[in-house]
XYZ file of C-alpha atoms in Angstrom:
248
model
C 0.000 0.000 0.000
C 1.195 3.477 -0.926
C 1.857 5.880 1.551
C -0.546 9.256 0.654
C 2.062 11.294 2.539
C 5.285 10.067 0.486
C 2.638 10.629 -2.513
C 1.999 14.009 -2.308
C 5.776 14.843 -1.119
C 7.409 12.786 -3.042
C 9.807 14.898 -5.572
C 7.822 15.221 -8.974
C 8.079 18.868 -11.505
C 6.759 21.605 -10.233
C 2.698 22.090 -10.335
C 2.334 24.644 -12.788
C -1.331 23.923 -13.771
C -3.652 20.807 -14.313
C -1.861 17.557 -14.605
C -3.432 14.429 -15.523
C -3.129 11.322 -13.057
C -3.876 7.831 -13.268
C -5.029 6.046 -10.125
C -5.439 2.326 -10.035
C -7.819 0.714 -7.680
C -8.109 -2.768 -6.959
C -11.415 -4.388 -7.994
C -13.877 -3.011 -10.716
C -15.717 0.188 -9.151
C -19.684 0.944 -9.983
C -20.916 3.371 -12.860
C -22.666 4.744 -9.433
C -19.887 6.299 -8.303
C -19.108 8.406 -11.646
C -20.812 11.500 -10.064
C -18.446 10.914 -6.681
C -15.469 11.268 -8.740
C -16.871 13.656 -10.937
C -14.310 15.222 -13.742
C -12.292 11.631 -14.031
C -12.930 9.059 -16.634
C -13.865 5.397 -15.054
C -12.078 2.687 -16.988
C -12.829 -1.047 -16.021
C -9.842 -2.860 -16.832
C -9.757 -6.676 -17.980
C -7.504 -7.878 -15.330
C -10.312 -6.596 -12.148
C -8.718 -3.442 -11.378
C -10.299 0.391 -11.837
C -8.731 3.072 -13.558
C -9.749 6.718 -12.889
C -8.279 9.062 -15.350
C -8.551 12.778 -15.437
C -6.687 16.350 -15.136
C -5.769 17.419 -11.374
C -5.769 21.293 -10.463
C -3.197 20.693 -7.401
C -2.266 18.345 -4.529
C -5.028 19.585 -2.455
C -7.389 17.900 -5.524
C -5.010 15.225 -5.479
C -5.395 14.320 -1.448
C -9.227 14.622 -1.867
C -9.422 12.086 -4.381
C -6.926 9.658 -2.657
C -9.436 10.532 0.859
C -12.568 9.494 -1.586
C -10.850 6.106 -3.057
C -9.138 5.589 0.965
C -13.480 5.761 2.000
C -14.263 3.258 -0.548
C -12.496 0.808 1.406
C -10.896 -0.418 -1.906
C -7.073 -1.066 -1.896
C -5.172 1.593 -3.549
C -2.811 0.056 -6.550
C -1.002 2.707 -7.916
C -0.873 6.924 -8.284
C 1.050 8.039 -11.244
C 0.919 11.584 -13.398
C 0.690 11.151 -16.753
C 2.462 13.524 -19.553
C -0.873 13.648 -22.115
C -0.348 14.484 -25.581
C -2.711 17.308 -26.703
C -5.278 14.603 -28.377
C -5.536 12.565 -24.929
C -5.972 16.258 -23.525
C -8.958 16.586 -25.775
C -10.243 13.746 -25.110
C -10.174 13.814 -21.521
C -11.809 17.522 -21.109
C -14.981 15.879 -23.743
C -15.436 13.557 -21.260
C -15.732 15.591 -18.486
C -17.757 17.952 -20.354
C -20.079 15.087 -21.220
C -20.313 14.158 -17.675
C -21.042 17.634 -16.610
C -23.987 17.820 -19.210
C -25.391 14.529 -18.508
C -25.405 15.121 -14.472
C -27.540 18.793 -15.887
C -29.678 16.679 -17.973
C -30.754 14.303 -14.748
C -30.962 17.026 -12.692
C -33.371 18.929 -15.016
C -35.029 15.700 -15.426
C -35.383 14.985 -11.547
C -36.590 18.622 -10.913
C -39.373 18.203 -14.055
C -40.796 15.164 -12.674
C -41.012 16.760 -9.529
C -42.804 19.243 -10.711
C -44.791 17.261 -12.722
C -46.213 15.381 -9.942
C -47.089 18.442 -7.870
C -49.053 19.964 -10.641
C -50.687 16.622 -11.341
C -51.923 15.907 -7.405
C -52.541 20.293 -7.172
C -55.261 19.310 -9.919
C -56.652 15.952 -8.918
C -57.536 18.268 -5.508
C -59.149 20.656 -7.267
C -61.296 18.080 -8.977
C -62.114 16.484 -6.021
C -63.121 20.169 -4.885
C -65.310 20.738 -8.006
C -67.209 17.611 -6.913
C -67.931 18.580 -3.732
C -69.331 21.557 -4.226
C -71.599 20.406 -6.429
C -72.734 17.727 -4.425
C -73.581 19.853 -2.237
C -75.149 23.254 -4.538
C -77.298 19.637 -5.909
C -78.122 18.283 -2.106
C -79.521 22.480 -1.275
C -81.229 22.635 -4.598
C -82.782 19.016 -5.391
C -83.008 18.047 -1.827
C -86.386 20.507 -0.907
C -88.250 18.037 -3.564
C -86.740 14.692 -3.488
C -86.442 14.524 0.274
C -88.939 16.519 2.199
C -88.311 14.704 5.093
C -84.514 15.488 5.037
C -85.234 19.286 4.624
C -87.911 19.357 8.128
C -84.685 17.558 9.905
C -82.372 19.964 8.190
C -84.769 22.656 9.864
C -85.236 21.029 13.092
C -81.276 21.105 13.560
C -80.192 17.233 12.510
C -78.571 15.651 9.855
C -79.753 11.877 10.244
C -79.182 11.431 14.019
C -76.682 13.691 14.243
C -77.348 16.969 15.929
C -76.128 20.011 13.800
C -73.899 22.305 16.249
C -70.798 24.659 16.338
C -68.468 21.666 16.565
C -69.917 19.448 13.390
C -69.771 22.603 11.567
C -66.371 23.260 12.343
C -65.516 19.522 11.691
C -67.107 20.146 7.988
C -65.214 23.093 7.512
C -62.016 21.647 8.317
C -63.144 19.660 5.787
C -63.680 21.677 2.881
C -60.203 23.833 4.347
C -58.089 20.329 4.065
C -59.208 19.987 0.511
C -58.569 23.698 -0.774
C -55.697 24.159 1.248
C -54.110 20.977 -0.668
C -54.506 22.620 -3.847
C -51.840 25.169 -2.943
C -49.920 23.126 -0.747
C -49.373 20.093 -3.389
C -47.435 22.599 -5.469
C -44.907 24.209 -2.504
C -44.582 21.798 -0.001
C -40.845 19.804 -0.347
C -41.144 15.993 -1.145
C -41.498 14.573 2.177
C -43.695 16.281 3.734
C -45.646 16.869 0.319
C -46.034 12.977 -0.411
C -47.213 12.770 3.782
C -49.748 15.605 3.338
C -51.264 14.232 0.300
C -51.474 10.408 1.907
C -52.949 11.395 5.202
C -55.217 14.481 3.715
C -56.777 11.793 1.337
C -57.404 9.016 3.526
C -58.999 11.804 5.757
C -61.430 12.570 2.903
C -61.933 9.136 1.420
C -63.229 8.501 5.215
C -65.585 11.273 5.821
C -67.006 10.739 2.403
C -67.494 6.943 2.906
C -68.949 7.381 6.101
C -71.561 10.426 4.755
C -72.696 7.181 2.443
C -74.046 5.251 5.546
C -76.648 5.747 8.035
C -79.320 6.827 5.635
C -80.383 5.896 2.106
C -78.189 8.768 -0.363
C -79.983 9.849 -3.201
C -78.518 9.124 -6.584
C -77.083 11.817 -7.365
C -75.310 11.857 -3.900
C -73.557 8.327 -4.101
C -73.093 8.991 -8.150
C -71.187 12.067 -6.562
C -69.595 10.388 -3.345
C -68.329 7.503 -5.780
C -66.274 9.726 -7.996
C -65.223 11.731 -4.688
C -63.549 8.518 -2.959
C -62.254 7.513 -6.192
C -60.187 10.482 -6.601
C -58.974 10.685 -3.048
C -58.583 7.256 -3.116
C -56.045 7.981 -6.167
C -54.138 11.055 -4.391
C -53.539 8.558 -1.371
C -52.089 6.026 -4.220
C -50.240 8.513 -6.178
C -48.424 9.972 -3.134
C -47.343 6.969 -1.991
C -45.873 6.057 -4.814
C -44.092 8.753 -5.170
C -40.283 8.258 -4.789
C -37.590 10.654 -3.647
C -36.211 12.300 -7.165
C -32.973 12.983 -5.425
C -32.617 8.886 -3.569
């Protein structure tokens, strides 16, 4: 094993710029790792080992790539500089530009999708809002005709068996609030607790709806209504959870 302190003493010409160094590592390294030694080109060699390949600014650069391979916990072959002719120069900066461009084109990717899948569950809220509202402009206009009955309750202060007060009010407001604050917070809320808003927010809804279904026949238009309702929140809850990290 090579020492890193007689390696970055050791006489050499003096650093007057970039210099291009090979180092050999024992056993074939990942194509994961390309963006932890970002800059070097990753040559798999026939015989097992890893070469890493690319132009160092000074022996600072030098002892932080050495630190990298020494965290690997791969043995260390061999650190040599290389004297490049100007086509090997060439080639060596296109490669790092291509690395450079590719690592923009995932991060633009990875910040698309991202925002892809806020506008998409920003939206499905916002249907789901659409649908209760007119559930319920249908429930305050059909309802005086199709269910009499319902209306004298509705008067008398009950909904079923359930005694209208301040608190049930409040509970359907919350409600309603969950549901139109999601529509703004789907689109500036950061992953985590984006994808754990949207999950718990739509099982909170699918719920409340489901349970509105029982304890008293709903009238057709109500269920038609309540069906698409849970099937969209249903959806969110899905859609959220499969959601994975774009930067894991």
């Amino acid at each position: 094993p090579y020492s890193l302190f007689w390696l970055l003493t050791k006489p050499s010409r003096p650093w007057d710029g970039p210099m291009v160094y090979q180092i050999r590592i024992k056993s074939h390294l990942g194509r994961r790792w390309t963006d932890w030694f970002e800059g070097l080109t990753i040559t798999l060699e026939d015989n097992g080992d890893t070469l890493l390949t690319g132009p160092v600014i000074d022996q600072a650069a030098l002892y932080g790539l050495l630190k990298k391979v020494r965290d690997l916990g791969m043995p260390l072959v061999s650190v040599s500089p290389v004297e490049p002719n100007q086509a090997d120069v060439s080639e060596i900066n296109e490669t790092h530009q291509n690395q450079k461009r590719s690592k923009q084109m995932n991060t633009d990717t990875k910040t698309t999708g991202m925002k892809d899948t806020k506008v998409i569950l920003s939206t499905l809220w916002i249907f789901a809002m659409f649908n209760y509202l007119y559930a319920d402009v249908y429930g305050l206009y059909f309802n005086p005709v199709l269910q009499k009955e319902l209306m004298r309750e509705l008067m008398a202060g009950y909904v079923g068996s359930i005694q209208i007060t301040q608190g049930f009010v409040l509970v359907t407001a919350i409600l309603m609030e969950t549901a139109i604050a999601m529509v703004l917070l789907s689109r500036v809320l950061k992953y985590g607790a984006n994808r754990w808003a949207n999950i718990i927010a739509g099982i909170f809804h699918t719920a409340f709806v489901s349970w509105s279904l029982f304890g008293q026949t709903p009238t057709l238009f109500y269920a038609f209504f309540a069906t698409i309702e849970i099937a969209c929140t249903l959806f969110i809850v899905w859609y959220a959870w499969k959601w994975t990290n774009p930067e894991g």
